[in-house]
Coordinates of C-alpha atoms and ligand atoms in Angstrom, one line a residue:
M1 CA -2.5 33.0 55.1
F2 CA -1.1 37.0 56.2
I3 CA -1.8 38.8 59.0
D4 CA -1.1 42.7 59.6
S5 CA -0.7 43.5 62.9
H6 CA -1.2 47.0 62.4
A7 CA -3.0 49.4 59.9
H8 CA -4.9 52.6 60.6
L9 CA -8.0 51.5 58.0
N10 CA -9.6 54.2 59.9
S11 CA -7.7 56.9 58.0
A12 CA -9.2 59.6 56.0
D13 CA -6.7 58.2 53.5
Y14 CA -9.0 55.3 53.0
K15 CA -12.1 56.9 53.4
N16 CA -13.4 56.8 49.8
D17 CA -12.5 53.0 49.3
I18 CA -12.5 51.3 52.1
N19 CA -14.1 48.2 51.2
E20 CA -12.3 48.2 48.3
V21 CA -8.7 47.9 50.6
V22 CA -10.8 45.5 52.6
K23 CA -11.2 42.9 49.4
R24 CA -7.7 43.5 48.3
A25 CA -6.3 42.3 51.5
Q26 CA -8.9 39.2 51.5
D27 CA -7.8 38.7 48.1
A28 CA -4.2 38.8 48.7
G29 CA -4.6 36.2 51.5
V30 CA -4.5 38.7 54.4
E31 CA -6.5 36.5 57.3
Y32 CA -7.3 39.0 60.3
I33 CA -6.1 42.9 60.2
I34 CA -5.3 44.9 64.1
N35 CA -6.5 48.3 63.7
P36 CA -5.5 50.6 66.4
G37 CA -6.8 54.1 67.9
T38 CA -4.6 56.9 68.3
D39 CA -7.1 59.0 70.6
L40 CA -10.7 57.8 72.1
E41 CA -12.8 59.0 68.3
T42 CA -10.1 56.7 66.1
S43 CA -10.2 54.1 68.8
R44 CA -14.2 53.9 68.5
E45 CA -13.7 54.6 64.5
A46 CA -11.5 51.4 64.6
I47 CA -14.1 49.5 66.5
E48 CA -16.8 50.6 64.1
L49 CA -14.8 49.0 61.3
A50 CA -14.2 45.9 63.3
E51 CA -17.8 45.8 63.7
K52 CA -18.2 45.4 59.7
Y53 CA -15.6 43.6 58.7
D54 CA -14.9 40.0 60.2
L55 CA -11.6 40.4 59.8
I56 CA -10.4 42.9 61.1
Y57 CA -10.2 43.7 65.4
A58 CA -9.7 46.4 66.9
A59 CA -7.1 48.2 70.1
V60 CA -7.9 51.6 71.5
G61 CA -6.1 53.8 73.1
F62 CA -3.8 56.9 73.4
H63 CA -1.0 57.4 70.9
P64 CA 1.9 59.6 72.3
H65 CA 0.8 62.6 70.3
D66 CA -2.2 62.9 71.2
A67 CA -1.4 62.3 74.6
A68 CA -2.0 65.8 76.1
K69 CA -5.5 65.3 75.4
A70 CA -5.6 62.4 76.8
S71 CA -7.6 63.3 80.8
D72 CA -8.7 60.8 83.1
K73 CA -12.3 61.2 82.1
L74 CA -11.3 60.2 78.3
L75 CA -8.8 57.1 80.1
E76 CA -12.2 55.8 81.5
E77 CA -13.9 55.7 78.3
I78 CA -11.0 54.0 76.2
E79 CA -11.3 51.0 79.3
K80 CA -14.7 51.2 78.8
L81 CA -14.2 50.3 75.3
S82 CA -11.4 48.1 75.7
H83 CA -14.3 45.1 76.8
H84 CA -15.9 44.9 73.4
P85 CA -15.5 41.7 72.5
K86 CA -13.4 42.2 68.7
V87 CA -11.2 45.3 70.9
V88 CA -7.9 42.8 71.3
A89 CA -5.5 45.3 73.1
I90 CA -4.6 49.0 74.5
G91 CA -2.8 50.4 71.4
E92 CA -1.3 52.5 69.8
I93 CA 0.4 53.6 72.9
G94 CA 4.4 54.5 73.9
L95 CA 6.6 57.9 73.9
D96 CA 7.4 60.0 70.9
Y97 CA 10.4 62.4 71.5
H98 CA 10.9 62.7 67.8
Y99 CA 8.0 65.0 66.9
N100 CA 7.1 66.1 70.8
Y101 CA 3.2 66.9 70.0
S102 CA 2.8 66.3 73.6
P103 CA 4.3 67.0 76.1
Q104 CA 7.3 64.6 77.6
E105 CA 6.1 64.3 80.7
I106 CA 2.6 64.2 80.0
Q107 CA 3.3 61.6 77.4
R108 CA 4.7 59.1 80.2
K109 CA 2.0 59.3 82.7
V110 CA -0.2 59.1 80.2
F111 CA 1.6 56.0 78.9
T112 CA 1.7 54.3 82.4
K113 CA -2.0 54.8 82.8
Q114 CA -2.7 53.0 79.6
I115 CA -0.1 50.3 80.8
E116 CA -2.5 49.6 83.7
I117 CA -5.8 49.5 82.0
A118 CA -4.5 46.6 80.1
Q119 CA -3.4 45.3 83.0
R120 CA -6.9 45.4 84.9
R121 CA -8.4 44.4 81.8
D122 CA -4.9 41.7 81.4
L123 CA -4.7 42.8 77.6
P124 CA -1.5 42.8 76.1
I125 CA -0.2 46.6 74.5
I126 CA 0.9 48.0 71.0
V127 CA 3.8 50.0 71.8
H128 CA 5.1 52.9 69.9
M129 CA 8.3 53.9 70.9
R130 CA 10.2 56.8 69.1
E131 CA 14.0 58.3 70.0
A132 CA 12.5 57.6 73.8
E133 CA 14.2 54.6 73.6
S134 CA 15.1 54.2 77.7
D135 CA 12.4 55.9 79.0
T136 CA 9.6 53.5 77.1
I137 CA 12.0 50.5 78.1
S138 CA 12.4 51.3 81.9
I139 CA 8.1 52.8 82.3
V140 CA 7.5 49.1 80.7
K141 CA 9.8 47.2 83.1
E142 CA 8.5 48.9 85.6
E143 CA 5.0 48.2 85.0
V144 CA 5.4 44.3 84.1
R145 CA 7.4 44.6 87.4
K146 CA 5.1 45.7 89.6
A147 CA 2.3 43.4 87.9
P148 CA 3.5 39.7 88.0
N149 CA 0.0 37.9 86.7
W150 CA -0.6 40.4 84.2
R151 CA -1.3 37.8 81.1
S152 CA 0.1 35.4 83.7
S153 CA -2.3 32.6 82.0
I154 CA -1.2 32.4 78.7
P155 CA 1.0 29.2 78.5
K156 CA 4.9 30.3 78.8
N157 CA 7.9 28.6 76.9
R158 CA 11.2 29.8 78.2
Y159 CA 10.6 33.3 77.8
P160 CA 8.3 35.8 79.7
A161 CA 4.1 35.2 79.0
P162 CA 3.9 38.1 75.9
K163 CA 2.4 41.3 77.2
G164 CA 2.6 43.1 73.7
V165 CA 4.2 44.4 70.8
F166 CA 7.2 46.8 70.0
H167 CA 5.1 48.0 66.9
S168 CA 7.4 49.4 63.9
F169 CA 10.4 48.4 65.5
A170 CA 13.0 50.7 65.0
G171 CA 16.2 49.5 67.3
D172 CA 19.3 47.4 67.2
S173 CA 19.4 43.6 68.1
S174 CA 20.3 44.4 71.6
L175 CA 17.6 46.5 72.0
A176 CA 15.0 43.6 70.3
W177 CA 16.7 41.4 72.6
K178 CA 15.8 43.4 75.8
V179 CA 12.2 43.9 74.8
I180 CA 11.7 40.3 74.0
N181 CA 13.0 39.4 77.5
L182 CA 10.6 41.5 79.1
G183 CA 7.7 39.5 77.2
F184 CA 6.9 41.0 74.0
Y185 CA 7.1 41.0 70.6
I186 CA 9.1 43.4 67.9
S187 CA 7.0 44.0 64.8
V188 CA 8.5 44.9 61.5
P189 CA 7.0 47.2 58.6
G190 CA 7.7 47.7 55.4
V191 CA 10.4 49.8 56.4
V192 CA 12.3 46.2 56.1
T193 CA 12.0 46.6 51.9
F194 CA 13.7 50.1 51.5
K195 CA 17.1 50.0 50.4
P196 CA 19.5 51.6 53.0
K197 CA 20.9 55.0 51.5
V198 CA 24.5 53.9 52.6
P199 CA 25.9 50.5 51.0
Q200 CA 25.2 48.7 53.9
K201 CA 22.6 47.2 56.0
S202 CA 19.7 48.5 57.9
K203 CA 19.1 48.4 60.8
I204 CA 15.7 46.3 60.7
V205 CA 17.4 44.0 58.4
E206 CA 20.4 43.2 60.9
V207 CA 17.5 42.7 63.6
V208 CA 15.3 40.3 61.5
E209 CA 18.8 38.5 60.5
N210 CA 19.4 38.2 64.4
V211 CA 16.4 37.6 66.4
S212 CA 14.7 34.4 65.6
I213 CA 10.8 34.5 63.7
E214 CA 9.7 33.3 67.3
H215 CA 9.6 36.5 68.4
I216 CA 8.6 38.7 65.3
L217 CA 5.1 40.0 63.8
L218 CA 4.8 41.6 60.6
E219 CA 2.7 44.6 59.7
T220 CA 2.4 47.5 57.3
D221 CA 1.3 50.5 59.4
S222 CA -1.1 51.6 56.9
P223 CA -1.1 54.0 55.3
Y224 CA 2.8 54.9 56.0
L225 CA 5.7 53.0 55.4
T226 CA 4.8 51.6 52.4
P227 CA 6.6 48.6 51.2
V228 CA 9.0 47.9 47.7
P229 CA 7.6 47.7 45.4
H230 CA 4.9 50.3 46.2
R231 CA 6.6 52.7 47.8
G232 CA 6.0 56.6 47.3
K233 CA 2.3 55.6 47.3
R234 CA -0.5 55.2 50.1
N235 CA 0.5 51.5 52.0
E236 CA -2.5 48.9 52.6
P237 CA -2.9 45.7 54.2
A238 CA -2.3 43.6 51.1
Y239 CA 0.9 44.5 50.7
V240 CA 2.1 43.0 53.9
K241 CA 2.7 39.9 51.4
Y242 CA 6.2 42.6 50.6
V243 CA 7.0 42.4 54.2
A244 CA 6.8 38.8 54.7
E245 CA 8.9 37.7 51.0
K246 CA 11.7 39.9 52.5
V247 CA 11.9 38.8 56.2
A248 CA 11.8 35.1 54.1
E249 CA 14.2 36.1 52.4
I250 CA 16.6 37.4 55.5
Q251 CA 15.9 34.6 57.9
K252 CA 16.2 31.4 54.9
L253 CA 12.9 30.7 55.4
S254 CA 9.9 30.4 53.3
V255 CA 7.0 32.9 53.2
E256 CA 4.6 29.8 54.9
D257 CA 7.0 29.4 57.2
I258 CA 7.2 33.0 58.5
C259 CA 3.4 33.3 58.0
R260 CA 2.8 30.1 60.4
T261 CA 5.1 31.5 62.9
S262 CA 4.4 35.0 63.2
N263 CA 0.6 33.9 63.0
L264 CA 1.0 31.9 66.0
G265 CA 2.4 34.8 67.6
I266 CA -0.8 36.8 67.3
Y267 CA -2.7 33.9 68.4
K268 CA -0.8 33.9 71.6
L269 CA -0.6 37.4 71.8
F270 CA -3.9 38.5 70.6
G271 CA -6.1 35.4 70.9
I272 CA -6.9 36.1 67.0
G273 CA -6.7 33.0 64.7
K274 CA -6.0 29.4 66.4
F275 CA -3.7 27.1 67.9
P276 CA -2.1 24.5 66.2
E277 CA -3.0 20.7 66.2
P278 CA -0.3 18.2 67.5
T279 CA 1.8 17.0 64.5
I280 CA 4.0 13.8 63.5
S281 CA 5.3 15.5 60.7
Y282 CA 6.3 19.1 59.6
K283 CA 7.9 21.1 56.8
I284 CA 10.2 23.5 56.8
K285 CA 11.7 25.3 54.2
N286 CA 11.7 22.5 52.1
S287 CA 12.4 19.5 54.4
L288 CA 10.0 17.4 56.5
Y289 CA 11.0 16.9 60.1
L290 CA 9.9 13.7 62.0
N291 CA 8.4 13.9 65.5
I292 CA 8.6 10.6 66.8
T293 CA 8.9 11.1 70.7
L294 CA 8.7 13.8 72.9
R295 CA 11.1 11.7 75.3
C296 CA 14.8 12.6 75.9
D297 CA 17.7 11.2 78.3
A298 CA 19.0 14.8 78.4
D299 CA 17.0 17.9 79.7
C300 CA 19.0 20.5 78.4
W301 CA 18.2 24.1 79.8
F302 CA 17.2 25.9 76.7
C303 CA 15.3 22.9 75.5
D304 CA 11.2 23.2 75.2
R305 CA 10.5 20.3 75.2
K306 CA 8.4 20.3 78.5
G307 CA 7.3 23.5 77.8
E308 CA 5.0 24.6 74.7
A309 CA 7.3 22.0 72.5
L310 CA 6.9 25.0 69.2
V311 CA 9.0 25.2 66.8
K312 CA 8.2 27.5 63.9
G313 CA 4.7 27.5 64.5
H314 CA 3.9 24.1 64.7
N315 CA 2.9 22.1 67.4
L316 CA 5.0 18.9 68.4
K317 CA 3.1 18.3 71.7
I318 CA 1.9 14.8 70.2
K319 CA 0.0 13.1 72.9
K320 CA 0.8 9.7 71.7
E321 CA 3.8 8.2 69.9
P322 CA 3.3 7.4 66.1
T323 CA 4.0 3.5 65.4
S324 CA 6.1 3.4 62.2
A325 CA 3.0 2.9 60.2
E326 CA 1.5 6.5 61.3
V327 CA 5.1 8.1 60.7
I328 CA 4.5 7.0 57.3
E329 CA 1.2 7.9 56.1
A330 CA 2.2 11.5 57.7
I331 CA 4.8 11.4 55.2
G332 CA 3.2 11.0 52.1
D333 CA 5.9 10.9 49.1
P334 CA 9.5 11.5 50.8
K335 CA 10.8 12.6 47.3
K336 CA 8.4 15.9 48.0
Y337 CA 11.3 17.1 50.1
D338 CA 15.1 17.9 50.3
E339 CA 15.3 16.0 53.1
V340 CA 13.1 14.2 55.8
V341 CA 14.4 14.4 58.9
F342 CA 14.1 12.5 61.8
C343 CA 14.2 15.6 64.9
G344 CA 11.3 16.9 67.1
F345 CA 11.8 17.7 70.6
G346 CA 12.6 14.6 71.8
E347 CA 15.5 12.1 71.4
P348 CA 14.9 9.7 68.3
T349 CA 17.4 6.7 68.7
I350 CA 15.1 6.0 72.4
R351 CA 13.0 4.9 69.0
L352 CA 15.6 3.6 67.0
D353 CA 13.0 0.4 65.6
V354 CA 10.6 3.1 64.4
V355 CA 13.7 5.0 62.8
K356 CA 14.8 2.0 60.9
E357 CA 11.2 1.2 59.5
V358 CA 10.9 4.0 58.6
G359 CA 14.2 5.2 57.3
K360 CA 13.9 2.6 55.3
W361 CA 11.4 3.0 54.1
I362 CA 11.9 6.8 52.8
K363 CA 15.3 5.5 51.1
Q364 CA 13.3 2.5 49.2
N365 CA 11.0 5.1 48.0
G366 CA 13.4 7.8 46.4
G367 CA 13.9 9.9 50.1
K368 CA 16.6 11.2 51.4
V369 CA 17.2 10.7 55.5
R370 CA 19.0 12.8 58.2
L371 CA 18.9 11.8 61.6
N372 CA 19.4 14.9 64.0
T373 CA 20.2 13.6 67.6
D374 CA 21.9 14.3 70.7
G375 CA 24.7 11.3 70.1
H376 CA 23.6 9.0 73.3
G377 CA 21.9 6.7 71.2
N378 CA 24.5 3.7 71.9
V379 CA 24.3 4.3 75.6
I380 CA 20.2 4.9 75.4
N381 CA 20.2 1.4 73.4
H382 CA 23.4 -0.2 75.4
R383 CA 25.0 -1.0 72.2
N384 CA 26.6 0.3 69.3
I385 CA 23.7 1.4 67.0
V386 CA 25.7 3.4 64.2
P387 CA 25.8 0.0 62.0
D388 CA 22.0 -0.4 62.2
L389 CA 21.6 3.0 60.6
V390 CA 24.0 2.3 58.0
G391 CA 21.4 2.0 54.7
V392 CA 18.7 3.6 57.3
V393 CA 20.2 7.3 57.3
D394 CA 22.1 9.1 54.8
S395 CA 23.5 12.0 57.0
V396 CA 23.6 12.5 60.8
S397 CA 23.6 15.8 62.8
I398 CA 24.9 15.6 66.1
S399 CA 24.4 18.3 69.3
L400 CA 27.7 18.6 69.9
N401 CA 26.9 22.1 72.6
S402 CA 30.3 22.0 73.7
T403 CA 33.8 21.0 73.7
D404 CA 34.1 20.8 77.8
P405 CA 32.2 17.8 79.4
T406 CA 31.3 19.7 82.6
Q407 CA 29.7 22.5 80.3
Y408 CA 28.0 19.9 78.6
G409 CA 26.6 18.2 81.4
E410 CA 25.6 21.5 82.7
M411 CA 23.6 22.5 79.6
M412 CA 22.3 19.0 78.8
R413 CA 21.6 18.7 82.8
I414 CA 23.6 14.9 82.8
D415 CA 26.8 13.5 83.7
G416 CA 29.3 15.0 81.3
E417 CA 31.9 12.8 82.4
K418 CA 29.7 9.9 80.9
Y419 CA 28.1 11.2 78.2
F420 CA 30.6 13.3 76.6
P421 CA 32.9 10.8 75.3
A422 CA 29.8 8.8 74.8
M423 CA 28.7 10.9 72.0
I424 CA 32.4 11.5 70.7
D425 CA 32.6 7.4 70.5
F426 CA 29.2 7.7 68.3
A427 CA 30.2 10.4 66.6
K428 CA 33.7 8.5 65.2
E429 CA 31.4 5.6 64.4
A430 CA 29.3 7.6 62.6
V431 CA 31.9 9.0 60.6
N432 CA 33.5 6.1 59.6
L433 CA 30.4 4.0 59.2
I434 CA 28.0 7.1 57.7
G435 CA 30.0 9.8 56.4
D436 CA 28.1 12.4 56.6
V437 CA 28.0 13.7 60.0
T438 CA 27.6 17.0 60.9
M439 CA 28.1 18.6 64.4
T440 CA 26.2 21.4 66.1
I441 CA 26.6 24.2 68.4
V442 CA 23.9 26.5 69.7
D443 CA 24.7 30.1 69.1
L444 CA 24.8 31.4 72.7
T445 CA 26.7 34.8 72.9
G446 CA 30.6 34.7 73.2
G447 CA 30.4 30.9 72.3
D448 CA 33.5 28.8 72.2
E449 CA 32.5 29.3 68.0
K450 CA 36.6 28.7 66.9
K451 CA 37.7 26.1 69.6
A452 CA 34.3 23.9 68.5
R453 CA 35.2 23.9 64.8
L454 CA 38.6 23.0 65.3
F455 CA 37.7 20.1 67.4
V456 CA 35.1 18.7 65.2
E457 CA 36.6 19.2 61.7
N458 CA 40.2 18.0 63.0
K459 CA 39.8 15.4 66.1
I460 CA 36.0 14.4 64.7
G461 CA 36.9 14.4 60.9
A462 CA 32.8 15.7 60.8
K463 CA 31.2 19.1 59.5
F464 CA 30.7 21.8 62.2
K465 CA 27.7 24.3 62.1
N466 CA 26.7 26.8 64.6
R467 CA 22.8 27.2 65.0
P468 CA 21.2 30.0 65.7
Y469 CA 19.9 30.3 69.5
F470 CA 16.1 31.7 69.0
Ligands
LIG501 S1 19.2 16.6 73.8 FE1 17.5 18.1 72.4 S2 15.4 17.0 72.8 FE2 16.6 16.3 74.4 S3 16.3 17.9 75.9 FE3 18.7 19.0 74.7 S4 17.4 20.1 72.9 FE4 16.0 19.0 73.9
LIG502 ZN1 0.6 53.4 64.0

């Protein structure tokens, strides 16, 4: 199910066929549409549409183009409108130094005042930023700093509580990370489907490559920015599927993965939709992952195990550990998947019996099994467990994290001198007895990828993989 996080359906372009446009959106699987205002009148119209159609929600605010009109009195009206139950954000607001329809100084004042409305109302903001990156970021940064309680009730992971979205994002990856670290999503429009004029990647394609889908929302920005294959014609929310398909292609995920993850972002930010139930098995691309425990002997600083334990829109925060029978039930037919993977936010070898029982069952039923592990299973179980895994798993992925025991210990917040060599012994034994072993490091900026690759390939004889840090 798709969500179009940004469409101006009160635009005159739809005055003759809004019903058909909404119907086509529903037929295309669009579950919700967020319709932002651009001044007082369009904010009222956005609310009217939200009252008329269940799937439409509204945002209210003055666009930077209209900032010159935004007197204090009209901003008070905006604040009043924001109490409407279907108003989910203040937007769209921001700075536009490309057209400069309103003087820049007024744009900055009106932007700041509207962020303050959002803070008083504890609502998120929808930000428009065009050729005004440094001013936009510095205003947002300052407003975030001044209001530590803004959106603080939202459950946090290692990123700040989400406070808004930079819609129709047009910056590069480094700007995207700045925005994300301030507690904002970036939203991707149909521009991502455009063929670049020169034979190189467009900026937005590069951003989508480098930023996890966890931080990305989808939008059409209807009636503008119509995606391929309808480019040149009027845009409409039904076309958000083309955006999703392109993002899925770039991220090498399924459309379902993209929508599930970004819809959870919409839920966290705007409170629209629902929070997923905790799950024992979860599908990403065509692999099925098994979430058998939240316990771990390590405590990696980058792990969300003790936080929300969300991964690609799946909720892994199980209340109790499942029995083998429950895991098997949650798998269904293992032949349907490329592989079934013991994974989750926890160390599977803590429940070695379950791994063995379920792994055997999967193989008997024609499935392929992979174990994702921190490689501490021998320490955890006080013996060499690799022989137990023969005939149970087809392949093993081990988090190497670092080739330096001290750094390894620091990252995982454990005794590196003890666990690093134990992990290496486990890996070597797995190469000998199981064969198909991959060691991964998290792609942190400036990591020693080359060194890690040589170490894994030459010293251990395993495959090497750099997995992205999200
Ligand atoms: S080893 Fe894995 S599950 Fe355990 S804390 Fe680290 S990242 Fe989380
Ligand atoms: Zn807009």
